[in-house]
mmCIF file of C-alpha atoms in Angstrom:
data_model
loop_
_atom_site.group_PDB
_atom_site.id
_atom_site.type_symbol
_atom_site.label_atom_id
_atom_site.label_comp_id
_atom_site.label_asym_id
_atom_site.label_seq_id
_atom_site.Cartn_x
_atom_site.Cartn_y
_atom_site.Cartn_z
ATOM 1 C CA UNK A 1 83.492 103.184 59.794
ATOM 2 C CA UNK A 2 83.961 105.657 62.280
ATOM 3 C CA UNK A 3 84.813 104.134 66.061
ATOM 4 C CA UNK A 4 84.883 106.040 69.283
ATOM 5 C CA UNK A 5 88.235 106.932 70.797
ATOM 6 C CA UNK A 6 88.369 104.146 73.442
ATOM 7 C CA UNK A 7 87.116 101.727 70.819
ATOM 8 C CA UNK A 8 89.411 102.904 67.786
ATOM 9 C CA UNK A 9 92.382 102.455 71.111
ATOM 10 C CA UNK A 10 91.313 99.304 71.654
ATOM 11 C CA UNK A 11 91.844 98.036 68.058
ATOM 12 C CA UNK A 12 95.287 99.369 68.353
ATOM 13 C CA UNK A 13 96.417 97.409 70.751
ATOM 14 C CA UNK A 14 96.101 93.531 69.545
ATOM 15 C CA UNK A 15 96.233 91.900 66.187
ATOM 16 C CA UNK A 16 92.770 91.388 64.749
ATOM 17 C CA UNK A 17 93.731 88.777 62.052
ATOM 18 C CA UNK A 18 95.309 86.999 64.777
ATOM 19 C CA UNK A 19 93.783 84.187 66.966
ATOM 20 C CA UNK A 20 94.941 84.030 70.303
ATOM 21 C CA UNK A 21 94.947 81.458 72.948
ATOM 22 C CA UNK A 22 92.372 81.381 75.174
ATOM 23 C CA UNK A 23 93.856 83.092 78.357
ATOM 24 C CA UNK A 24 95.717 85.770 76.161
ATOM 25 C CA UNK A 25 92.740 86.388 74.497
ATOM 26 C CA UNK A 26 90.953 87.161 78.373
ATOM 27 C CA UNK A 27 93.642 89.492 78.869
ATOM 28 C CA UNK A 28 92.951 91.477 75.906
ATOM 29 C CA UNK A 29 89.608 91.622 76.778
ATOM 30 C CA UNK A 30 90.007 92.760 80.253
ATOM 31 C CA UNK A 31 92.542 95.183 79.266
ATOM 32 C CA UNK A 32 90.481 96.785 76.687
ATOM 33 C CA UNK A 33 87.324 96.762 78.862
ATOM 34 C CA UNK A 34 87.765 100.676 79.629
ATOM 35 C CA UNK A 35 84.053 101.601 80.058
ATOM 36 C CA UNK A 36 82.957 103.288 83.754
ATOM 37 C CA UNK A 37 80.625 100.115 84.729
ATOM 38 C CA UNK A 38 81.602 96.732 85.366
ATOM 39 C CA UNK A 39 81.331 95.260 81.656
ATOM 40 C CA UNK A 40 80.145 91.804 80.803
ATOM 41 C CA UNK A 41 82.244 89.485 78.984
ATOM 42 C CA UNK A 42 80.460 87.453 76.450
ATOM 43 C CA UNK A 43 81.092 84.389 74.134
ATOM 44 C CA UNK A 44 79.974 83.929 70.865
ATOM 45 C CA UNK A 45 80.524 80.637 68.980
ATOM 46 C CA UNK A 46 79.895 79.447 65.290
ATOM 47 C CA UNK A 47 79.118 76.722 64.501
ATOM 48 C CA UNK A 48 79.621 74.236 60.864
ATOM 49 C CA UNK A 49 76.210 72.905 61.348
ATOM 50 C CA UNK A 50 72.316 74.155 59.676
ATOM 51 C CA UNK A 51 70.544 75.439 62.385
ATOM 52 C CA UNK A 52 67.214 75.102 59.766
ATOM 53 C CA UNK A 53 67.476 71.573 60.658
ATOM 54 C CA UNK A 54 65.580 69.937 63.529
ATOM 55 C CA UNK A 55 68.508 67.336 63.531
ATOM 56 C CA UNK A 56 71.279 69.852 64.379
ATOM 57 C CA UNK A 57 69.952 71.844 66.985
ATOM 58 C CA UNK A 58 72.455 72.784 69.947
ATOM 59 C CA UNK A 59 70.787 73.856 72.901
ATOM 60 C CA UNK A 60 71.541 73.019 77.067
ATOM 61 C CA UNK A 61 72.074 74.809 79.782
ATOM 62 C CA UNK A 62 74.997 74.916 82.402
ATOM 63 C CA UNK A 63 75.980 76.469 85.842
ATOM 64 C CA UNK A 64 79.080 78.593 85.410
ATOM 65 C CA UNK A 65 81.524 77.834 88.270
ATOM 66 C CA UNK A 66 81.625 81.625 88.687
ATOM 67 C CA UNK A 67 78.268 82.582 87.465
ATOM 68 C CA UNK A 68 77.466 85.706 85.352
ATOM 69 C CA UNK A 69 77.919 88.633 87.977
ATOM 70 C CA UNK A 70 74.155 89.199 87.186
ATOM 71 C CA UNK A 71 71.920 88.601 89.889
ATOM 72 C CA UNK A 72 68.604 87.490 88.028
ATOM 73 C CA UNK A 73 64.948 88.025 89.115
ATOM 74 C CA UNK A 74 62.629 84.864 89.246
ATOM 75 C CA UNK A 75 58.935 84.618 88.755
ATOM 76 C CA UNK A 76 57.688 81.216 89.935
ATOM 77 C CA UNK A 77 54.268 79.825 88.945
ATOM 78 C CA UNK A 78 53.578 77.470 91.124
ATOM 79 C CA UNK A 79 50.508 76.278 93.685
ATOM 80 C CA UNK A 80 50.475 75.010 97.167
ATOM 81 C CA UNK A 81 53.531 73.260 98.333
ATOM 82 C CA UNK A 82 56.125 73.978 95.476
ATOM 83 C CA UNK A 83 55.271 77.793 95.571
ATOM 84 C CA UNK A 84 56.418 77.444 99.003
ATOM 85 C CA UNK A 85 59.799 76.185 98.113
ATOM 86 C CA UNK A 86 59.926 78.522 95.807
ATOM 87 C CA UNK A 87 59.931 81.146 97.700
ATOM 88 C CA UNK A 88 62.408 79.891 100.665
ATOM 89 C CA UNK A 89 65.059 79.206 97.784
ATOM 90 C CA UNK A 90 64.858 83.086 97.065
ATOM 91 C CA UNK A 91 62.302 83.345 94.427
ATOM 92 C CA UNK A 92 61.581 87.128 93.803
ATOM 93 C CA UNK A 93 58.119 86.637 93.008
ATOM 94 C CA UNK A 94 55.495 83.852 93.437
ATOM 95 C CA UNK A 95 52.186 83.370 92.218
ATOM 96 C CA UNK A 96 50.062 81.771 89.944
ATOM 97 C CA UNK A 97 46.789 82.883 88.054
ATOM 98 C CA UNK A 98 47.109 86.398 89.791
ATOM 99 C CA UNK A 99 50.589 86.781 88.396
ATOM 100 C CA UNK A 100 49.913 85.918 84.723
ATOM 101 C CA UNK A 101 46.517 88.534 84.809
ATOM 102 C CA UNK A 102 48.886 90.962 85.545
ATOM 103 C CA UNK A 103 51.689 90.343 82.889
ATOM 104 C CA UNK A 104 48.353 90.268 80.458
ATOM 105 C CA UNK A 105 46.440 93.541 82.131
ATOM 106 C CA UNK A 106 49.527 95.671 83.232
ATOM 107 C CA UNK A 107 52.394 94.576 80.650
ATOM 108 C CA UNK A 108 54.517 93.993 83.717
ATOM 109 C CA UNK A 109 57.443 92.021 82.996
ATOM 110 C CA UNK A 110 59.926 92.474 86.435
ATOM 111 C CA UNK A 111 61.624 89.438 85.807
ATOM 112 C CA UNK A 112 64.510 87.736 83.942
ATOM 113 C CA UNK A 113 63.419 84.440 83.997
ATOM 114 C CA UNK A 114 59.859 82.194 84.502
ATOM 115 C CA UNK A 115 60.023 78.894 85.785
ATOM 116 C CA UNK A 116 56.686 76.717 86.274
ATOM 117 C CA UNK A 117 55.609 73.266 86.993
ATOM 118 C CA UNK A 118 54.189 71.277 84.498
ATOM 119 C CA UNK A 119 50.227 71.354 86.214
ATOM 120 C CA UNK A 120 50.564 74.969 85.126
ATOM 121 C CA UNK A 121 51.866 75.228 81.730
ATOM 122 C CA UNK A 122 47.984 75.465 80.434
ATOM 123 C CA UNK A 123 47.677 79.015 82.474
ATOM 124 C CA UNK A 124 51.230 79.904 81.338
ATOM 125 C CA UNK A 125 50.275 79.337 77.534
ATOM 126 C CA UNK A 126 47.443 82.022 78.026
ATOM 127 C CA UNK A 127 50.287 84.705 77.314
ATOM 128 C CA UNK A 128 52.876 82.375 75.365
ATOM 129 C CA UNK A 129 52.544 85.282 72.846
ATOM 130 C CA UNK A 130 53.653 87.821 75.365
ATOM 131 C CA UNK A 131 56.366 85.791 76.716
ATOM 132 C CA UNK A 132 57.856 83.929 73.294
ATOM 133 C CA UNK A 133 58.932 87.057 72.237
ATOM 134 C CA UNK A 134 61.004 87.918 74.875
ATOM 135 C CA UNK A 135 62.795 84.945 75.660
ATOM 136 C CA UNK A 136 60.768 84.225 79.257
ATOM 137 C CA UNK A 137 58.331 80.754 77.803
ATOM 138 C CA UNK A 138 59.505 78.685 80.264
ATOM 139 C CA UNK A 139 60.698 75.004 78.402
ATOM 140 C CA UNK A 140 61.695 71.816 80.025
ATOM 141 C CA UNK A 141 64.885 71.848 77.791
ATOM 142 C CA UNK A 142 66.227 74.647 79.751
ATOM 143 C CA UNK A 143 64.796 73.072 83.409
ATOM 144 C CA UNK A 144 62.546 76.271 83.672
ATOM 145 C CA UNK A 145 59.113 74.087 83.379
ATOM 146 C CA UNK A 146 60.126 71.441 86.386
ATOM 147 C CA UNK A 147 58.484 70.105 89.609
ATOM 148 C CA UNK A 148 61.513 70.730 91.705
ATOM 149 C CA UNK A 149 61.388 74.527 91.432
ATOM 150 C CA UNK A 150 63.310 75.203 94.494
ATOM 151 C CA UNK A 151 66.084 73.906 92.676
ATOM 152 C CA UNK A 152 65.948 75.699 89.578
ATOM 153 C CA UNK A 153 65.645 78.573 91.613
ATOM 154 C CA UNK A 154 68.674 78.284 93.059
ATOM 155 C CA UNK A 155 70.622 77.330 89.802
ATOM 156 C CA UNK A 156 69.333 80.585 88.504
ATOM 157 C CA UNK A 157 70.668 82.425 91.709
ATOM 158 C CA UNK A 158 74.018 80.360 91.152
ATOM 159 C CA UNK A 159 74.434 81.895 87.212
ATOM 160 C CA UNK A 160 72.764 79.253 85.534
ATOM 161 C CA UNK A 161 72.740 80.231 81.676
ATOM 162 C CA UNK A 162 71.129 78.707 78.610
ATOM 163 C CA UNK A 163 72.666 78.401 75.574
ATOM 164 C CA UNK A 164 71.511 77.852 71.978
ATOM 165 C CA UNK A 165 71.632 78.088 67.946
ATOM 166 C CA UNK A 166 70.623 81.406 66.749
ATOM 167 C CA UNK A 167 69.534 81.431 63.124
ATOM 168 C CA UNK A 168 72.670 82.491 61.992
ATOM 169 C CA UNK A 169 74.512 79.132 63.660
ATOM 170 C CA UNK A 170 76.147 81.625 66.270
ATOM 171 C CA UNK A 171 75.578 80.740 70.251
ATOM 172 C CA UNK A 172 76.001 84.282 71.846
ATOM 173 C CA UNK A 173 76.036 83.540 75.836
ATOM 174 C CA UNK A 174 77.893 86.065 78.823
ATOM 175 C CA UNK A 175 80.758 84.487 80.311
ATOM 176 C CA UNK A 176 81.370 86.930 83.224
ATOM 177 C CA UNK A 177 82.110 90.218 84.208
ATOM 178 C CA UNK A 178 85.262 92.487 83.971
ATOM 179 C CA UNK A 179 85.368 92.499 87.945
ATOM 180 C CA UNK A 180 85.903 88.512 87.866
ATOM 181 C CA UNK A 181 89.353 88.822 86.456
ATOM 182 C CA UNK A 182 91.240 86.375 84.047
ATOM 183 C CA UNK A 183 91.583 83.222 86.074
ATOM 184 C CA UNK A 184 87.401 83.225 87.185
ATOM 185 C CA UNK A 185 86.583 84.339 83.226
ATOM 186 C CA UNK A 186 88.887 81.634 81.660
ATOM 187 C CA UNK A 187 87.111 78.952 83.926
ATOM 188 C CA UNK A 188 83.284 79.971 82.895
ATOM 189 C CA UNK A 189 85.083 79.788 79.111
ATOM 190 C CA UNK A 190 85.970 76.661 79.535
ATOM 191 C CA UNK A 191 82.928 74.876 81.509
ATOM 192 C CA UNK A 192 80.983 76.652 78.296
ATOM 193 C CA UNK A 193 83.118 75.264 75.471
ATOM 194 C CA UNK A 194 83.575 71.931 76.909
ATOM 195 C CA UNK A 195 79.324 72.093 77.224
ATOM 196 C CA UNK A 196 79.180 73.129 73.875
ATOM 197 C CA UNK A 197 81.495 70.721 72.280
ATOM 198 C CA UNK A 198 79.859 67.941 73.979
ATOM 199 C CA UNK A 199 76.472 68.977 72.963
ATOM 200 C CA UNK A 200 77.953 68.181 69.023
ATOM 201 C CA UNK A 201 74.881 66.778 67.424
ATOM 202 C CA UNK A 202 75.156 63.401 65.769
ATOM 203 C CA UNK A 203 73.798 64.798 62.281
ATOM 204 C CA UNK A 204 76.923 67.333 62.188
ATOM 205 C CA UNK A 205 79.318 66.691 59.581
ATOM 206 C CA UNK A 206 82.620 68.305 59.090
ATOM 207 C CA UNK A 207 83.534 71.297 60.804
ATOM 208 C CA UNK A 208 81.647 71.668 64.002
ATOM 209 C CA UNK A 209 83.560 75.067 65.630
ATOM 210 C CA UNK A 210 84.131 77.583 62.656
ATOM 211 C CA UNK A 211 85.124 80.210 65.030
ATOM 212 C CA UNK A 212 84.971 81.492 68.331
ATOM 213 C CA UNK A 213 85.474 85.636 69.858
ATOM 214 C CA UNK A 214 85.502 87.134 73.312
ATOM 215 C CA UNK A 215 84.300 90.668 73.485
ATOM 216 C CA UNK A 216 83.360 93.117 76.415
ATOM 217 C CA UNK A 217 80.319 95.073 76.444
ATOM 218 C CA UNK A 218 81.796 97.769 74.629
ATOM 219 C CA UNK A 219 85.046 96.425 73.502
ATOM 220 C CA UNK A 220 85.504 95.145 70.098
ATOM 221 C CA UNK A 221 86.348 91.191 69.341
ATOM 222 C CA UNK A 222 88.914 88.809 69.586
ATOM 223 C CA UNK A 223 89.681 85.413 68.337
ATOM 224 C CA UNK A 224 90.280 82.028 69.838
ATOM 225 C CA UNK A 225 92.371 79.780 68.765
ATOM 226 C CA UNK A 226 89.778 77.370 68.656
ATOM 227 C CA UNK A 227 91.952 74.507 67.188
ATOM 228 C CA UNK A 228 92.849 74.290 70.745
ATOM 229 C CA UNK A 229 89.759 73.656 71.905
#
């Protein structure tokens, strides 16, 4: 397989059989984060457990103590009173019936993240086939369908980020950006491993971390010693 030059560089410079401890593994990640934009650093876990079974799901959400670096954009659906609070905790947009005609008439989709009270979950269903897709059905499980939207507003503003079982049994979830540096990066790590470990279903047996990498945008992977963990 043919790499480019920064990439094939990057491989150069740190064993990839190896696993390294968690801050030395940051470092190498950093260092080899040699694209001209501000690169995200992301996490990606797996798991011993069978994500095919309803028993052995992992899914939460958490507030990194640094956030992501990403500011997100927030569609609120919301009525009277709570799409008031909405808006003063810095919702981008605010609406309700109005704002789901035109996700359905204009394919407008301006937002990272839709968070609704429960009153208006029927409406938001209309176009659950328009928003399943793409990640944005808002689900109490990840505190997006809630009646004190001002606050998950602001968690979402703080780096709030949801993490959860793919099909493969890999959690894949950003951790930071290059700009935080390796003390701010190692802490988000951290708060999301400790989140993840306690989220251990009771229906796992054996193994429950298999393996865990940090990579950069464009960097390649490294290991954690996750025996650590």
């Amino acid at each position: 397989m043919k790499y480019g030059k920064n990439y094939a560089e990057s491989l150069k410079s740190y064993d990839r059989s190896k696993a390294y401890e968690a801050g030395e593994a940051v470092n190498i990640v950093l260092g080899n984060a040699k694209a001209k934009f501000d690169e995200t650093v992301e996490l990606h876990v797996r798991l011993g457990i069978d994500p095919r079974q309803a028993d052995q799901q992992v899914r939460g959400v958490l507030v990194l103590p640094h956030g992501t670096g990403k500011t997100k954009k927030v569609l609120v659906i919301a009525k009277g009173e709570r799409a008031d609070a909405a808006a003063a905790a810095g919702a981008d947009y605010v609406g309700a019936e109005e704002m789901i005609q035109k996700i359905q008439t204009e394919n407008w989709f301006d937002f990272d993240v839709m968070i609704t009270t429960p009153d208006m979950m029927g409406v938001v269903g209309r176009i659950g086939r328009l928003l399943g897709p793409k990640g944005l059905m808002p689900n109490p499980k990840s505190g997006t369908v809630t009646m004190d939207v001002a606050r998950a507003v602001a968690e979402v503003k703080a780096g709030k980020v949801e993490y959860r079982l793919d099909k493969t049994a890999i959690i894949h979830c950003p951790i930071g950006k290059k700009s935080f540096g390796n003390e701010k990066i190692l802490e988000n790590f951290n708060a999301l491993m400790d989140a993840i470990v306690k989220a251990k279903p009771a229906a796992a047996k054996g193994q429950y971390i298999k393996s865990i990498s940090l990579a950069s945008t464009m960097g390649p992977g490294v290991k954690v010693n996750y025996n650590k963990i």
